[in-house]
């Protein structure tokens, strides 16, 4: 059981650059979620997929944020023209449609 | 106000019981969760309870749910230093999207 994996674990970028993060869910899980977590806060929902369909994206923080899951397996989250306020931990989770969500270790983004 | 509220800090002595409390606002919540997060890591699901239950026990963990008061608690028996972490309460309604509290930082000292 490999669990949910995320890459990279850490990313430092300059303001204005684009970044892309990858999430590999647990293999049999059809639902995949992205969250953002800032210091002292709980995870804040961004978007989720059921298979390759993105079922909820209204909570993406701005049009600079986009996510894909082209084949219903791994997913990518892209942030264009990064800003310092984008610095946070980006968490991915997956589920099989039952009650539990399993989280990955997160990608910590620092925008300088 | 926030949908899910927790106190921010709890300090206990090793071997004592810890009780972490959470309140939520939506009476239609169907599932309530407790997650643990260690420094620099993702969230680990500890346990969850359906809204039609009032108690669930799993080894050292006991979850109590008071639906009338919309109050959830997590009791950790015989707290160990390895239990030091941030504990998040979350609630989920009909959709698959849980709402998390800000987390309670549990500090266990010898």
CSV table of C-alpha atoms in Angstrom, one decimal:
chain,number,residue,atom,x,y,z
A,1,UNK,CA,0.0,0.0,0.0
A,2,UNK,CA,1.8,3.1,-1.2
A,3,UNK,CA,-0.7,5.7,0.0
A,4,UNK,CA,-1.2,9.1,-1.5
A,5,UNK,CA,2.1,10.7,-2.8
A,6,UNK,CA,2.8,14.3,-3.8
A,7,UNK,CA,5.7,15.8,-5.7
A,8,UNK,CA,7.6,17.9,-5.1
A,9,UNK,CA,7.6,18.0,-1.3
A,10,UNK,CA,8.9,21.5,-1.3
A,11,UNK,CA,9.0,24.2,-4.0
A,12,UNK,CA,10.6,27.6,-3.8
A,13,UNK,CA,9.7,30.0,-6.6
A,14,UNK,CA,10.0,33.6,-7.4
A,15,UNK,CA,6.9,35.8,-7.6
A,16,UNK,CA,5.4,35.7,-11.1
A,17,UNK,CA,6.6,32.2,-12.0
A,18,UNK,CA,4.2,29.3,-12.7
A,19,UNK,CA,4.3,26.2,-10.6
A,20,UNK,CA,2.8,22.7,-11.0
A,21,UNK,CA,2.3,20.1,-8.4
A,22,UNK,CA,1.5,16.4,-8.8
A,23,UNK,CA,-0.6,14.1,-6.8
A,24,UNK,CA,-0.8,10.3,-7.2
A,25,UNK,CA,-3.8,8.9,-5.3
A,26,UNK,CA,-4.3,5.5,-3.9
A,27,UNK,CA,-4.7,3.3,-7.0
A,28,UNK,CA,-8.3,2.2,-6.5
A,29,UNK,CA,-9.6,5.5,-5.4
A,30,UNK,CA,-11.8,7.3,-7.9
A,31,UNK,CA,-12.1,10.6,-6.0
A,32,UNK,CA,-9.3,13.1,-5.6
A,33,UNK,CA,-9.3,16.4,-3.7
A,34,UNK,CA,-7.0,19.4,-3.5
A,35,UNK,CA,-6.7,21.6,-0.4
A,36,UNK,CA,-4.6,24.5,0.7
A,37,UNK,CA,-3.4,24.9,4.3
A,38,UNK,CA,-1.9,28.0,5.7
A,39,UNK,CA,-0.2,28.4,9.0
A,40,UNK,CA,-2.5,28.0,11.9
A,41,UNK,CA,-5.5,27.0,9.8
A,42,UNK,CA,-7.2,23.8,8.8
A,43,UNK,CA,-7.2,22.6,5.2
A,44,UNK,CA,-9.3,24.7,2.9
A,45,UNK,CA,-11.0,22.9,0.1
A,46,UNK,CA,-10.0,23.9,-3.5
A,47,UNK,CA,-11.4,21.4,-5.9
A,48,UNK,CA,-12.2,17.7,-6.5
A,49,UNK,CA,-12.4,15.1,-9.2
A,50,UNK,CA,-14.5,12.0,-9.6
A,51,UNK,CA,-12.4,9.9,-12.1
A,52,UNK,CA,-11.4,12.5,-14.7
A,53,UNK,CA,-14.4,14.8,-14.2
A,54,UNK,CA,-13.8,17.9,-12.1
A,55,UNK,CA,-17.0,18.2,-10.1
A,56,UNK,CA,-16.4,21.2,-8.0
A,57,UNK,CA,-14.0,24.1,-8.9
A,58,UNK,CA,-15.8,27.1,-7.7
A,59,UNK,CA,-13.6,27.2,-4.6
A,60,UNK,CA,-10.4,27.6,-6.5
A,61,UNK,CA,-8.9,30.8,-5.2
A,62,UNK,CA,-8.6,32.6,-8.4
A,63,UNK,CA,-8.4,32.0,-12.2
A,64,UNK,CA,-4.6,31.6,-11.7
A,65,UNK,CA,-5.4,28.2,-10.1
A,66,UNK,CA,-6.3,25.2,-12.3
A,67,UNK,CA,-6.3,21.5,-11.8
A,68,UNK,CA,-6.5,18.5,-14.1
A,69,UNK,CA,-6.8,14.8,-13.9
A,70,UNK,CA,-6.7,13.7,-17.5
A,71,UNK,CA,-6.9,10.0,-17.2
A,72,UNK,CA,-8.6,9.7,-13.9
A,73,UNK,CA,-5.4,8.7,-12.1
A,74,UNK,CA,-2.8,11.3,-11.1
A,75,UNK,CA,-3.7,15.0,-10.9
A,76,UNK,CA,-1.9,18.2,-11.3
A,77,UNK,CA,-2.5,21.6,-9.7
A,78,UNK,CA,-1.1,24.6,-11.4
A,79,UNK,CA,-0.7,28.1,-10.1
A,80,UNK,CA,0.1,30.7,-12.7
A,81,UNK,CA,1.9,34.1,-11.9
A,82,UNK,CA,2.5,33.1,-8.3
A,83,UNK,CA,2.1,35.7,-5.6
A,84,UNK,CA,3.5,35.8,-2.1
A,85,UNK,CA,0.1,35.1,-0.7
A,86,UNK,CA,0.1,31.7,-2.5
A,87,UNK,CA,2.8,30.5,0.0
A,88,UNK,CA,1.1,27.6,1.8
A,89,UNK,CA,1.0,23.8,2.0
A,90,UNK,CA,-1.0,22.2,-0.8
A,91,UNK,CA,-2.6,18.9,0.2
A,92,UNK,CA,-4.0,16.2,-1.9
A,93,UNK,CA,-6.4,13.5,-0.7
A,94,UNK,CA,-8.2,10.6,-2.3
A,95,UNK,CA,-11.1,8.4,-1.4
A,96,UNK,CA,-13.0,5.5,-2.8
A,97,UNK,CA,-16.3,7.2,-2.3
A,98,UNK,CA,-16.8,5.9,1.2
A,99,UNK,CA,-16.4,8.0,4.3
A,100,UNK,CA,-12.7,8.3,4.6
A,101,UNK,CA,-10.3,10.6,2.8
A,102,UNK,CA,-6.6,9.8,2.8
A,103,UNK,CA,-4.2,12.6,2.6
A,104,UNK,CA,-0.8,12.9,1.1
A,105,UNK,CA,2.2,14.5,2.8
A,106,UNK,CA,1.7,17.8,1.0
A,107,UNK,CA,3.7,20.2,-1.1
A,108,UNK,CA,5.0,23.2,0.7
A,109,UNK,CA,5.2,26.2,-1.6
A,110,UNK,CA,7.3,29.3,-0.8
A,111,UNK,CA,7.0,32.3,-3.1
A,112,UNK,CA,9.8,34.8,-2.7
B,1,UNK,CA,-18.6,32.6,12.6
B,2,UNK,CA,-16.7,29.5,11.6
B,3,UNK,CA,-18.5,26.3,10.9
B,4,UNK,CA,-16.2,24.2,13.0
B,5,UNK,CA,-14.5,25.6,16.1
B,6,UNK,CA,-11.8,24.2,18.3
B,7,UNK,CA,-9.7,25.5,21.1
B,8,UNK,CA,-6.2,26.2,19.8
B,9,UNK,CA,-4.0,24.6,22.5
B,10,UNK,CA,-4.1,21.8,25.1
B,11,UNK,CA,-1.3,20.8,27.4
B,12,UNK,CA,-1.3,17.5,29.3
B,13,UNK,CA,1.1,15.4,31.3
B,14,UNK,CA,2.3,12.1,29.9
B,15,UNK,CA,0.0,9.3,31.1
B,16,UNK,CA,-3.0,11.5,31.7
B,17,UNK,CA,-6.1,11.6,29.4
B,18,UNK,CA,-6.5,14.3,26.9
B,19,UNK,CA,-9.9,15.6,25.8
B,20,UNK,CA,-10.1,17.7,22.7
B,21,UNK,CA,-13.3,19.5,22.0
B,22,UNK,CA,-15.0,20.7,18.9
B,23,UNK,CA,-18.3,22.4,18.1
B,24,UNK,CA,-20.0,22.7,14.7
B,25,UNK,CA,-22.9,24.7,13.4
B,26,UNK,CA,-24.7,22.5,10.9
B,27,UNK,CA,-27.2,20.1,12.3
B,28,UNK,CA,-27.4,18.3,9.0
B,29,UNK,CA,-23.8,17.1,9.3
B,30,UNK,CA,-23.6,13.4,8.6
B,31,UNK,CA,-20.1,12.5,9.3
B,32,UNK,CA,-17.7,13.9,11.9
B,33,UNK,CA,-13.9,13.2,11.7
B,34,UNK,CA,-10.8,13.6,13.8
B,35,UNK,CA,-7.5,13.9,12.0
B,36,UNK,CA,-3.9,14.1,13.3
B,37,UNK,CA,-1.2,16.2,11.7
B,38,UNK,CA,2.4,16.0,12.8
B,39,UNK,CA,4.9,18.8,11.9
B,40,UNK,CA,5.5,19.0,8.1
B,41,UNK,CA,3.2,16.1,7.3
B,42,UNK,CA,-0.2,15.6,5.8
B,43,UNK,CA,-3.3,14.7,7.8
B,44,UNK,CA,-3.8,11.2,9.2
B,45,UNK,CA,-7.4,10.0,9.7
B,46,UNK,CA,-7.8,8.9,13.3
B,47,UNK,CA,-11.4,8.0,13.5
B,48,UNK,CA,-14.9,9.2,12.4
B,49,UNK,CA,-18.4,8.9,13.6
B,50,UNK,CA,-21.7,8.9,11.9
B,51,UNK,CA,-24.3,11.4,13.1
B,52,UNK,CA,-26.6,8.6,14.2
B,53,UNK,CA,-24.1,7.4,16.8
B,54,UNK,CA,-23.2,9.0,20.1
B,55,UNK,CA,-20.0,7.2,20.9
B,56,UNK,CA,-17.2,5.3,19.2
B,57,UNK,CA,-14.2,3.7,20.8
B,58,UNK,CA,-11.0,2.6,19.1
B,59,UNK,CA,-8.2,1.5,21.3
B,60,UNK,CA,-7.0,4.6,23.2
B,61,UNK,CA,-9.4,6.8,21.4
B,62,UNK,CA,-13.0,7.6,22.4
B,63,UNK,CA,-15.2,9.9,20.3
B,64,UNK,CA,-18.3,11.4,21.9
B,65,UNK,CA,-21.0,13.1,19.9
B,66,UNK,CA,-23.7,15.3,21.4
B,67,UNK,CA,-26.0,16.2,18.5
B,68,UNK,CA,-28.2,18.4,20.5
B,69,UNK,CA,-25.4,20.7,21.5
B,70,UNK,CA,-23.5,20.0,18.2
B,71,UNK,CA,-20.4,19.1,20.2
B,72,UNK,CA,-17.8,16.5,19.4
B,73,UNK,CA,-14.9,15.4,21.6
B,74,UNK,CA,-11.9,13.2,21.2
B,75,UNK,CA,-10.5,11.5,24.3
B,76,UNK,CA,-7.0,10.0,24.2
B,77,UNK,CA,-6.3,7.7,27.1
B,78,UNK,CA,-2.8,7.3,28.5
B,79,UNK,CA,-1.5,10.2,26.4
B,80,UNK,CA,2.1,9.7,25.2
B,81,UNK,CA,4.7,12.1,23.9
B,82,UNK,CA,4.1,10.6,20.4
B,83,UNK,CA,0.6,12.0,20.6
B,84,UNK,CA,1.9,15.5,20.4
B,85,UNK,CA,0.5,16.9,17.2
B,86,UNK,CA,-2.3,19.1,15.8
B,87,UNK,CA,-5.7,17.5,15.9
B,88,UNK,CA,-8.4,18.6,13.4
B,89,UNK,CA,-12.1,18.2,13.8
B,90,UNK,CA,-14.0,18.1,10.5
B,91,UNK,CA,-17.7,17.7,9.5
B,92,UNK,CA,-19.3,16.7,6.3
B,93,UNK,CA,-22.8,17.1,5.1
B,94,UNK,CA,-24.3,15.6,2.0
B,95,UNK,CA,-21.5,16.5,-0.3
B,96,UNK,CA,-18.1,14.9,-0.2
B,97,UNK,CA,-16.3,18.0,1.0
B,98,UNK,CA,-15.5,18.2,4.7
B,99,UNK,CA,-15.1,21.5,6.6
B,100,UNK,CA,-12.2,21.6,9.0
B,101,UNK,CA,-11.6,23.4,12.2
B,102,UNK,CA,-8.4,25.4,12.8
B,103,UNK,CA,-6.9,22.5,14.8
B,104,UNK,CA,-5.9,22.0,18.4
B,105,UNK,CA,-2.3,21.8,19.2
B,106,UNK,CA,-1.7,19.0,21.8
B,107,UNK,CA,1.4,19.3,23.8
B,108,UNK,CA,2.4,16.3,26.0
B,109,UNK,CA,5.0,17.0,28.6
B,110,UNK,CA,6.8,14.5,30.9
